[in-house]
Amino acid sequence: MTGIRLTAPAPGWSIDADVVVVGSGVAGLTTALRCAAAGLATVVVTKARLDDGSTRWAQGGVAAALGEGDTPEQHLDDTLVAGAGLCDEAAVRTLVTEGPDAVRRLIGTGAQFDTADDGTIALGREGGHHRRRIAHAGGDATGAEISRALVEAVREAALHTVENALVLDLLTDAEGRTAGVTLHVMGEGQHDGVGAVNAPAVILATGGMGQVFSATTNPPVATGDGVALALRAGAEVSDLEFVQFHPTVLFLGAGAEGQQPLVSEAVRGEGAHLVDAHGTRFMLGQHELAELAPRDIVAKAITRQMQLHGTEHMYLDARHFGAEMWEQHFPTILAACRTHGIDPVTEPIPIAPAAHHASGGIRTDLRGRTTVPGLYACGEVACTGVHGANRLASNSLLEGLVFAERIAADIVAHRPRSGAATVAGHPAPSPLLPPEARSTIQRIMTRGAGVVRSADSLARAAEELEDLHRSAFLKAGAAEPKDAVPGVEAWEVTNLLLVSRVLVAAARRREETRGCHWREDRPERDDENWRHHLVVRLTPDRQLVLRRTDTEAFGPVRPSGAPDCAATGTTHPTPEEP
């Protein structure tokens, strides 16, 4: 354990539970429902409202071998190809074999998927899939339907929920086991200000970290809070350099920042074409699947075309769909486009890549356990080894379902217990950054660690991020400290800085191009030297330590501080403070 924590007031209230789930997407709510059904006192903490996480924004669907002639083995093959040699095959096999029944249980919970004329689930196709295996709901509103069903189930089960709450740090007992979390509730209500949920099992299901970039499909709450908390608690994170940029995000102008409207891959799955300003299709001949190639390949192709033509976007042409198909299959996307003055029925849609999904995250085993005893991670915040260097389209919701059920089963089987939380021996809290540093971090990351990276761009990004970090410590140590005032915005930007620094450190170390990590100065994939995972942890003296796994397989996930025989190479510390 590191003992590092955010600067925050001491908890003024507390709740006791067996399990606390942080996050209310498909991963978090599925875990909570399964734990509660087994008789465990379960508390759900969520940063906004119960239905306001990333799941509700998912326009794509759930990938599973549900169709006639499809098999888990075929789904596995497509996932391994998309993952560019870095998927953990045991994790992928778990996903694809347990996935179909997990989807059926989700339907049993109340989720209603689109059906064909014969009453079976209607299955679509997306990039990287050689078969139709994507289940959708409401055309392009799958996430909203899954969120609706799970939120209703949580409310019917009368689970204890704490909304509008930002998780701060992990509580541990004298033995270093998980003992709960501290959190800050925003606004008046039953709980207010900083408090604690005391529980021997903590599940982090906090979603992604897309807000480290200027333009993203992620909601504003996706500030990497779970990964930052886990790092401060001493947990290992892995594969953070592999950030998937969705190829087709509605282009709103060069200066557009924050959450951008997504144009689902399902649109290409139904036959939309990627074209330049002259209407020429440019994916033909670049990949056997053309527009349905894996996302990293499509994002790179779009970026190359933008560079070639000196433009800031390309186009997605689906005028041949006609009004009826747009209205029936893609009503959400149609409405978003028209809101911004674009009618896809009569004109091509301007698109450009934007940060979308973190393939890496908190390193877990096949039961969702992290390297901190009692701490679990699930969904986008976790790195199970399923996605490798590039997530296959629509595998993320399935990953949340499958591994949520596995976490719940592990907790129910072992009924973890911990002692009283202790803060003895903790170092000084980390100084906070001012809220205005958020846009600075986003510009640094977009410029230096976006779709296209290089040794020079990453070095500049690392230096600029270190300057921000060093400045915070210098201000804290001044004769008259001018620390940022503890609060949601300062905590979020401090989390963003930490995960940004880890991402850049890993991207600098990986000297190759693989999946969604594109180094223009190292354009080739290098299996001999880089078919490995980079694992990062934060030491008690605030240093980032990188190590490399022996193979593409994850290997055992051991408690922090235990020797790991899978690790090879040299430790590469990066100063956490001057």
PDB file of N, CA and C in Angstrom, residues 86 88 227 230-231 234-242 360-364 370-371 383-385 501-503 505-507 509-510 530-539 543-574:
ATOM      1  N   LEU A  86      -1.996  -8.941 -28.368  1.00  0.00           N
ATOM      2  CA  LEU A  86      -1.821  -8.694 -26.938  1.00  0.00           C
ATOM      3  C   LEU A  86      -3.015  -9.121 -26.086  1.00  0.00           C
ATOM      4  N   ASP A  88      -5.114 -11.506 -23.765  1.00  0.00           N
ATOM      5  CA  ASP A  88      -4.897 -12.685 -22.938  1.00  0.00           C
ATOM      6  C   ASP A  88      -5.943 -13.719 -23.350  1.00  0.00           C
ATOM      7  N   VAL A 227      -8.982   4.668 -11.886  1.00  0.00           N
ATOM      8  CA  VAL A 227      -7.582   4.321 -12.118  1.00  0.00           C
ATOM      9  C   VAL A 227      -6.685   5.113 -11.169  1.00  0.00           C
ATOM     10  N   ALA A 230      -6.924   3.686  -7.671  1.00  0.00           N
ATOM     11  CA  ALA A 230      -6.220   2.404  -7.583  1.00  0.00           C
ATOM     12  C   ALA A 230      -4.711   2.607  -7.523  1.00  0.00           C
ATOM     13  N   LEU A 231      -4.183   3.528  -8.327  1.00  0.00           N
ATOM     14  CA  LEU A 231      -2.754   3.815  -8.288  1.00  0.00           C
ATOM     15  C   LEU A 231      -2.329   4.312  -6.915  1.00  0.00           C
ATOM     16  N   GLY A 234      -1.951   1.615  -4.471  1.00  0.00           N
ATOM     17  CA  GLY A 234      -0.886   0.653  -4.691  1.00  0.00           C
ATOM     18  C   GLY A 234      -1.203  -0.428  -5.692  1.00  0.00           C
ATOM     19  N   ALA A 235      -2.354  -0.363  -6.338  1.00  0.00           N
ATOM     20  CA  ALA A 235      -2.721  -1.375  -7.331  1.00  0.00           C
ATOM     21  C   ALA A 235      -1.945  -1.170  -8.620  1.00  0.00           C
ATOM     22  N   GLU A 236      -1.800  -2.252  -9.378  1.00  0.00           N
ATOM     23  CA  GLU A 236      -1.146  -2.168 -10.671  1.00  0.00           C
ATOM     24  C   GLU A 236      -2.149  -1.799 -11.758  1.00  0.00           C
ATOM     25  N   VAL A 237      -1.693  -1.027 -12.738  1.00  0.00           N
ATOM     26  CA  VAL A 237      -2.487  -0.754 -13.931  1.00  0.00           C
ATOM     27  C   VAL A 237      -1.686  -1.230 -15.136  1.00  0.00           C
ATOM     28  N   SER A 238      -2.387  -1.525 -16.214  1.00  0.00           N
ATOM     29  CA  SER A 238      -1.715  -2.077 -17.388  1.00  0.00           C
ATOM     30  C   SER A 238      -2.340  -1.552 -18.664  1.00  0.00           C
ATOM     31  N   ASP A 239      -1.519  -1.471 -19.709  1.00  0.00           N
ATOM     32  CA  ASP A 239      -1.966  -1.184 -21.081  1.00  0.00           C
ATOM     33  C   ASP A 239      -2.600   0.188 -21.246  1.00  0.00           C
ATOM     34  N   LEU A 240      -2.223   1.145 -20.415  1.00  0.00           N
ATOM     35  CA  LEU A 240      -2.875   2.462 -20.486  1.00  0.00           C
ATOM     36  C   LEU A 240      -2.521   3.208 -21.769  1.00  0.00           C
ATOM     37  N   GLU A 241      -1.468   2.774 -22.457  1.00  0.00           N
ATOM     38  CA  GLU A 241      -1.106   3.440 -23.718  1.00  0.00           C
ATOM     39  C   GLU A 241      -2.092   3.140 -24.833  1.00  0.00           C
ATOM     40  N   PHE A 242      -2.913   2.110 -24.680  1.00  0.00           N
ATOM     41  CA  PHE A 242      -3.829   1.708 -25.740  1.00  0.00           C
ATOM     42  C   PHE A 242      -5.193   2.391 -25.556  1.00  0.00           C
ATOM     43  N   GLY A 360      -6.822  -0.314 -21.670  1.00  0.00           N
ATOM     44  CA  GLY A 360      -6.115  -0.631 -20.438  1.00  0.00           C
ATOM     45  C   GLY A 360      -6.844  -0.102 -19.217  1.00  0.00           C
ATOM     46  N   GLY A 361      -6.266  -0.374 -18.061  1.00  0.00           N
ATOM     47  CA  GLY A 361      -6.869   0.072 -16.809  1.00  0.00           C
ATOM     48  C   GLY A 361      -6.259  -0.667 -15.638  1.00  0.00           C
ATOM     49  N   ILE A 362      -7.033  -0.856 -14.591  1.00  0.00           N
ATOM     50  CA  ILE A 362      -6.563  -1.532 -13.386  1.00  0.00           C
ATOM     51  C   ILE A 362      -6.420  -3.022 -13.685  1.00  0.00           C
ATOM     52  N   ARG A 363      -5.250  -3.556 -13.465  1.00  0.00           N
ATOM     53  CA  ARG A 363      -4.961  -4.938 -13.816  1.00  0.00           C
ATOM     54  C   ARG A 363      -5.719  -5.898 -12.906  1.00  0.00           C
ATOM     55  N   THR A 364      -6.447  -6.849 -13.522  1.00  0.00           N
ATOM     56  CA  THR A 364      -7.227  -7.813 -12.742  1.00  0.00           C
ATOM     57  C   THR A 364      -6.973  -9.237 -13.233  1.00  0.00           C
ATOM     58  N   THR A 370      -7.893  -7.286  -8.075  1.00  0.00           N
ATOM     59  CA  THR A 370      -6.707  -6.470  -8.337  1.00  0.00           C
ATOM     60  C   THR A 370      -5.568  -6.937  -7.447  1.00  0.00           C
ATOM     61  N   THR A 371      -4.461  -6.216  -7.465  1.00  0.00           N
ATOM     62  CA  THR A 371      -3.327  -6.567  -6.619  1.00  0.00           C
ATOM     63  C   THR A 371      -3.481  -6.060  -5.187  1.00  0.00           C
ATOM     64  N   CYS A 383      -8.496  -3.700 -16.590  1.00  0.00           N
ATOM     65  CA  CYS A 383      -7.768  -4.317 -17.694  1.00  0.00           C
ATOM     66  C   CYS A 383      -7.736  -5.809 -17.409  1.00  0.00           C
ATOM     67  N   THR A 384      -8.633  -6.535 -18.050  1.00  0.00           N
ATOM     68  CA  THR A 384      -8.737  -7.980 -17.863  1.00  0.00           C
ATOM     69  C   THR A 384      -7.847  -8.760 -18.813  1.00  0.00           C
ATOM     70  N   GLY A 385      -7.325  -8.085 -19.837  1.00  0.00           N
ATOM     71  CA  GLY A 385      -6.581  -8.756 -20.889  1.00  0.00           C
ATOM     72  C   GLY A 385      -7.434  -9.091 -22.094  1.00  0.00           C
ATOM     73  N   ARG A 501      -0.092  11.124 -16.914  1.00  0.00           N
ATOM     74  CA  ARG A 501       1.344  10.871 -16.774  1.00  0.00           C
ATOM     75  C   ARG A 501       1.660   9.386 -16.940  1.00  0.00           C
ATOM     76  N   VAL A 502       0.791   8.523 -16.432  1.00  0.00           N
ATOM     77  CA  VAL A 502       1.000   7.085 -16.601  1.00  0.00           C
ATOM     78  C   VAL A 502       0.850   6.702 -18.070  1.00  0.00           C
ATOM     79  N   LEU A 503      -0.175   7.234 -18.727  1.00  0.00           N
ATOM     80  CA  LEU A 503      -0.395   6.933 -20.146  1.00  0.00           C
ATOM     81  C   LEU A 503       0.813   7.342 -20.980  1.00  0.00           C
ATOM     82  N   ALA A 505       3.910   7.872 -19.982  1.00  0.00           N
ATOM     83  CA  ALA A 505       5.088   7.081 -19.635  1.00  0.00           C
ATOM     84  C   ALA A 505       5.072   5.725 -20.351  1.00  0.00           C
ATOM     85  N   ALA A 506       3.902   5.075 -20.396  1.00  0.00           N
ATOM     86  CA  ALA A 506       3.795   3.789 -21.074  1.00  0.00           C
ATOM     87  C   ALA A 506       3.950   3.947 -22.586  1.00  0.00           C
ATOM     88  N   ALA A 507       3.361   5.004 -23.143  1.00  0.00           N
ATOM     89  CA  ALA A 507       3.450   5.229 -24.582  1.00  0.00           C
ATOM     90  C   ALA A 507       4.891   5.517 -25.013  1.00  0.00           C
ATOM     91  N   ARG A 509       7.528   4.317 -23.505  1.00  0.00           N
ATOM     92  CA  ARG A 509       8.289   3.069 -23.361  1.00  0.00           C
ATOM     93  C   ARG A 509       8.005   2.105 -24.514  1.00  0.00           C
ATOM     94  N   ARG A 510       6.767   2.058 -25.012  1.00  0.00           N
ATOM     95  CA  ARG A 510       6.407   1.103 -26.075  1.00  0.00           C
ATOM     96  C   ARG A 510       6.862   1.661 -27.424  1.00  0.00           C
ATOM     97  N   TRP A 530       8.088  -6.501 -28.220  1.00  0.00           N
ATOM     98  CA  TRP A 530       6.985  -5.790 -27.594  1.00  0.00           C
ATOM     99  C   TRP A 530       5.670  -6.566 -27.526  1.00  0.00           C
ATOM    100  N   ARG A 531       5.722  -7.884 -27.693  1.00  0.00           N
ATOM    101  CA  ARG A 531       4.487  -8.643 -27.460  1.00  0.00           C
ATOM    102  C   ARG A 531       4.397  -8.944 -25.961  1.00  0.00           C
ATOM    103  N   HIS A 532       4.285  -7.878 -25.228  1.00  0.00           N
ATOM    104  CA  HIS A 532       4.256  -7.905 -23.765  1.00  0.00           C
ATOM    105  C   HIS A 532       3.324  -6.794 -23.285  1.00  0.00           C
ATOM    106  N   HIS A 533       2.926  -6.890 -22.032  1.00  0.00           N
ATOM    107  CA  HIS A 533       2.142  -5.822 -21.403  1.00  0.00           C
ATOM    108  C   HIS A 533       3.062  -4.962 -20.547  1.00  0.00           C
ATOM    109  N   LEU A 534       2.795  -3.680 -20.525  1.00  0.00           N
ATOM    110  CA  LEU A 534       3.469  -2.776 -19.608  1.00  0.00           C
ATOM    111  C   LEU A 534       2.592  -2.587 -18.381  1.00  0.00           C
ATOM    112  N   VAL A 535       3.170  -2.823 -17.225  1.00  0.00           N
ATOM    113  CA  VAL A 535       2.454  -2.730 -15.956  1.00  0.00           C
ATOM    114  C   VAL A 535       3.064  -1.598 -15.144  1.00  0.00           C
ATOM    115  N   VAL A 536       2.218  -0.755 -14.583  1.00  0.00           N
ATOM    116  CA  VAL A 536       2.682   0.425 -13.849  1.00  0.00           C
ATOM    117  C   VAL A 536       2.095   0.412 -12.441  1.00  0.00           C
ATOM    118  N   ARG A 537       2.906   0.792 -11.487  1.00  0.00           N
ATOM    119  CA  ARG A 537       2.399   0.993 -10.127  1.00  0.00           C
ATOM    120  C   ARG A 537       3.042   2.245  -9.548  1.00  0.00           C
ATOM    121  N   LEU A 538       2.430   2.753  -8.509  1.00  0.00           N
ATOM    122  CA  LEU A 538       2.897   3.952  -7.815  1.00  0.00           C
ATOM    123  C   LEU A 538       3.472   3.515  -6.475  1.00  0.00           C
ATOM    124  N   THR A 539       4.712   3.870  -6.209  1.00  0.00           N
ATOM    125  CA  THR A 539       5.358   3.450  -4.970  1.00  0.00           C
ATOM    126  C   THR A 539       5.026   4.421  -3.833  1.00  0.00           C
ATOM    127  N   GLN A 543       6.809   7.317  -6.812  1.00  0.00           N
ATOM    128  CA  GLN A 543       7.457   7.097  -8.095  1.00  0.00           C
ATOM    129  C   GLN A 543       6.611   6.134  -8.916  1.00  0.00           C
ATOM    130  N   LEU A 544       6.547   6.407 -10.217  1.00  0.00           N
ATOM    131  CA  LEU A 544       5.894   5.483 -11.132  1.00  0.00           C
ATOM    132  C   LEU A 544       6.928   4.457 -11.579  1.00  0.00           C
ATOM    133  N   VAL A 545       6.614   3.181 -11.396  1.00  0.00           N
ATOM    134  CA  VAL A 545       7.525   2.107 -11.768  1.00  0.00           C
ATOM    135  C   VAL A 545       6.874   1.284 -12.872  1.00  0.00           C
ATOM    136  N   LEU A 546       7.573   1.159 -13.995  1.00  0.00           N
ATOM    137  CA  LEU A 546       7.088   0.378 -15.134  1.00  0.00           C
ATOM    138  C   LEU A 546       7.829  -0.947 -15.193  1.00  0.00           C
ATOM    139  N   ARG A 547       7.102  -2.014 -15.460  1.00  0.00           N
ATOM    140  CA  ARG A 547       7.732  -3.290 -15.744  1.00  0.00           C
ATOM    141  C   ARG A 547       7.023  -3.921 -16.935  1.00  0.00           C
ATOM    142  N   ARG A 548       7.651  -4.924 -17.485  1.00  0.00           N
ATOM    143  CA  ARG A 548       7.128  -5.582 -18.667  1.00  0.00           C
ATOM    144  C   ARG A 548       6.840  -7.045 -18.348  1.00  0.00           C
ATOM    145  N   THR A 549       5.681  -7.550 -18.738  1.00  0.00           N
ATOM    146  CA  THR A 549       5.373  -8.953 -18.522  1.00  0.00           C
ATOM    147  C   THR A 549       6.169  -9.822 -19.481  1.00  0.00           C
ATOM    148  N   ASP A 550       6.265 -11.083 -19.164  1.00  0.00           N
ATOM    149  CA  ASP A 550       7.086 -11.994 -19.948  1.00  0.00           C
ATOM    150  C   ASP A 550       6.457 -12.342 -21.293  1.00  0.00           C
ATOM    151  N   THR A 551       5.114 -12.424 -21.332  1.00  0.00           N
ATOM    152  CA  THR A 551       4.400 -12.784 -22.558  1.00  0.00           C
ATOM    153  C   THR A 551       3.165 -11.914 -22.685  1.00  0.00           C
ATOM    154  N   GLU A 552       2.353 -12.207 -23.736  1.00  0.00           N
ATOM    155  CA  GLU A 552       1.096 -11.482 -23.902  1.00  0.00           C
ATOM    156  C   GLU A 552       0.056 -11.896 -22.878  1.00  0.00           C
ATOM    157  N   ALA A 553       0.264 -13.055 -22.222  1.00  0.00           N
ATOM    158  CA  ALA A 553      -0.658 -13.479 -21.169  1.00  0.00           C
ATOM    159  C   ALA A 553      -0.433 -12.649 -19.918  1.00  0.00           C
ATOM    160  N   PHE A 554      -1.499 -12.427 -19.149  1.00  0.00           N
ATOM    161  CA  PHE A 554      -1.384 -11.590 -17.957  1.00  0.00           C
ATOM    162  C   PHE A 554      -0.618 -12.281 -16.841  1.00  0.00           C
ATOM    163  N   GLY A 555      -0.804 -13.596 -16.689  1.00  0.00           N
ATOM    164  CA  GLY A 555      -0.184 -14.288 -15.575  1.00  0.00           C
ATOM    165  C   GLY A 555      -0.923 -13.988 -14.284  1.00  0.00           C
ATOM    166  N   PRO A 556      -0.437 -14.534 -13.159  1.00  0.00           N
ATOM    167  CA  PRO A 556      -1.135 -14.333 -11.877  1.00  0.00           C
ATOM    168  C   PRO A 556      -1.167 -12.870 -11.470  1.00  0.00           C
ATOM    169  N   VAL A 557      -2.247 -12.486 -10.834  1.00  0.00           N
ATOM    170  CA  VAL A 557      -2.336 -11.151 -10.237  1.00  0.00           C
ATOM    171  C   VAL A 557      -2.117 -11.332  -8.750  1.00  0.00           C
ATOM    172  N   ARG A 558      -0.977 -10.847  -8.253  1.00  0.00           N
ATOM    173  CA  ARG A 558      -0.601 -11.056  -6.863  1.00  0.00           C
ATOM    174  C   ARG A 558      -0.793  -9.776  -6.063  1.00  0.00           C
ATOM    175  N   PRO A 559      -0.955  -9.918  -4.741  1.00  0.00           N
ATOM    176  CA  PRO A 559      -1.072  -8.719  -3.902  1.00  0.00           C
ATOM    177  C   PRO A 559       0.128  -7.803  -4.083  1.00  0.00           C
ATOM    178  N   SER A 560      -0.094  -6.521  -3.913  1.00  0.00           N
ATOM    179  CA  SER A 560       0.977  -5.534  -4.075  1.00  0.00           C
ATOM    180  C   SER A 560       2.173  -5.908  -3.200  1.00  0.00           C
ATOM    181  N   GLY A 561       3.352  -5.784  -3.797  1.00  0.00           N
ATOM    182  CA  GLY A 561       4.570  -6.058  -3.056  1.00  0.00           C
ATOM    183  C   GLY A 561       5.049  -7.484  -3.176  1.00  0.00           C
ATOM    184  N   ALA A 562       4.184  -8.402  -3.626  1.00  0.00           N
ATOM    185  CA  ALA A 562       4.611  -9.789  -3.787  1.00  0.00           C
ATOM    186  C   ALA A 562       5.467  -9.907  -5.033  1.00  0.00           C
ATOM    187  N   PRO A 563       6.453 -10.806  -5.030  1.00  0.00           N
ATOM    188  CA  PRO A 563       7.282 -10.972  -6.226  1.00  0.00           C
ATOM    189  C   PRO A 563       6.474 -11.518  -7.376  1.00  0.00           C
ATOM    190  N   ASP A 564       6.769 -11.105  -8.578  1.00  0.00           N
ATOM    191  CA  ASP A 564       6.054 -11.536  -9.772  1.00  0.00           C
ATOM    192  C   ASP A 564       7.045 -12.155 -10.738  1.00  0.00           C
ATOM    193  N   CYS A 565       7.006 -13.494 -10.863  1.00  0.00           N
ATOM    194  CA  CYS A 565       7.970 -14.174 -11.710  1.00  0.00           C
ATOM    195  C   CYS A 565       7.728 -13.897 -13.179  1.00  0.00           C
ATOM    196  N   ALA A 566       6.562 -13.301 -13.517  1.00  0.00           N
ATOM    197  CA  ALA A 566       6.284 -12.987 -14.923  1.00  0.00           C
ATOM    198  C   ALA A 566       6.945 -11.700 -15.357  1.00  0.00           C
ATOM    199  N   ALA A 567       7.457 -10.931 -14.413  1.00  0.00           N
ATOM    200  CA  ALA A 567       8.053  -9.650 -14.763  1.00  0.00           C
ATOM    201  C   ALA A 567       9.467  -9.845 -15.284  1.00  0.00           C
ATOM    202  N   THR A 568       9.790  -9.116 -16.330  1.00  0.00           N
ATOM    203  CA  THR A 568      11.139  -9.168 -16.864  1.00  0.00           C
ATOM    204  C   THR A 568      11.614  -7.761 -17.118  1.00  0.00           C
ATOM    205  N   GLY A 569      12.887  -7.644 -17.383  1.00  0.00           N
ATOM    206  CA  GLY A 569      13.416  -6.330 -17.735  1.00  0.00           C
ATOM    207  C   GLY A 569      13.734  -5.512 -16.497  1.00  0.00           C
ATOM    208  N   THR A 570      13.998  -4.261 -16.723  1.00  0.00           N
ATOM    209  CA  THR A 570      14.462  -3.380 -15.670  1.00  0.00           C
ATOM    210  C   THR A 570      13.355  -2.465 -15.208  1.00  0.00           C
ATOM    211  N   THR A 571      13.402  -2.119 -13.953  1.00  0.00           N
ATOM    212  CA  THR A 571      12.455  -1.138 -13.441  1.00  0.00           C
ATOM    213  C   THR A 571      12.802   0.231 -14.010  1.00  0.00           C
ATOM    214  N   HIS A 572      11.789   0.960 -14.439  1.00  0.00           N
ATOM    215  CA  HIS A 572      11.997   2.290 -15.014  1.00  0.00           C
ATOM    216  C   HIS A 572      11.206   3.302 -14.196  1.00  0.00           C
ATOM    217  N   PRO A 573      11.779   3.844 -13.138  1.00  0.00           N
ATOM    218  CA  PRO A 573      11.031   4.794 -12.314  1.00  0.00           C
ATOM    219  C   PRO A 573      10.860   6.134 -13.007  1.00  0.00           C
ATOM    220  N   THR A 574       9.725   6.721 -12.794  1.00  0.00           N
ATOM    221  CA  THR A 574       9.471   8.078 -13.254  1.00  0.00           C
ATOM    222  C   THR A 574       9.127   8.898 -12.020  1.00  0.00           C
TER     223      THR A 574
END
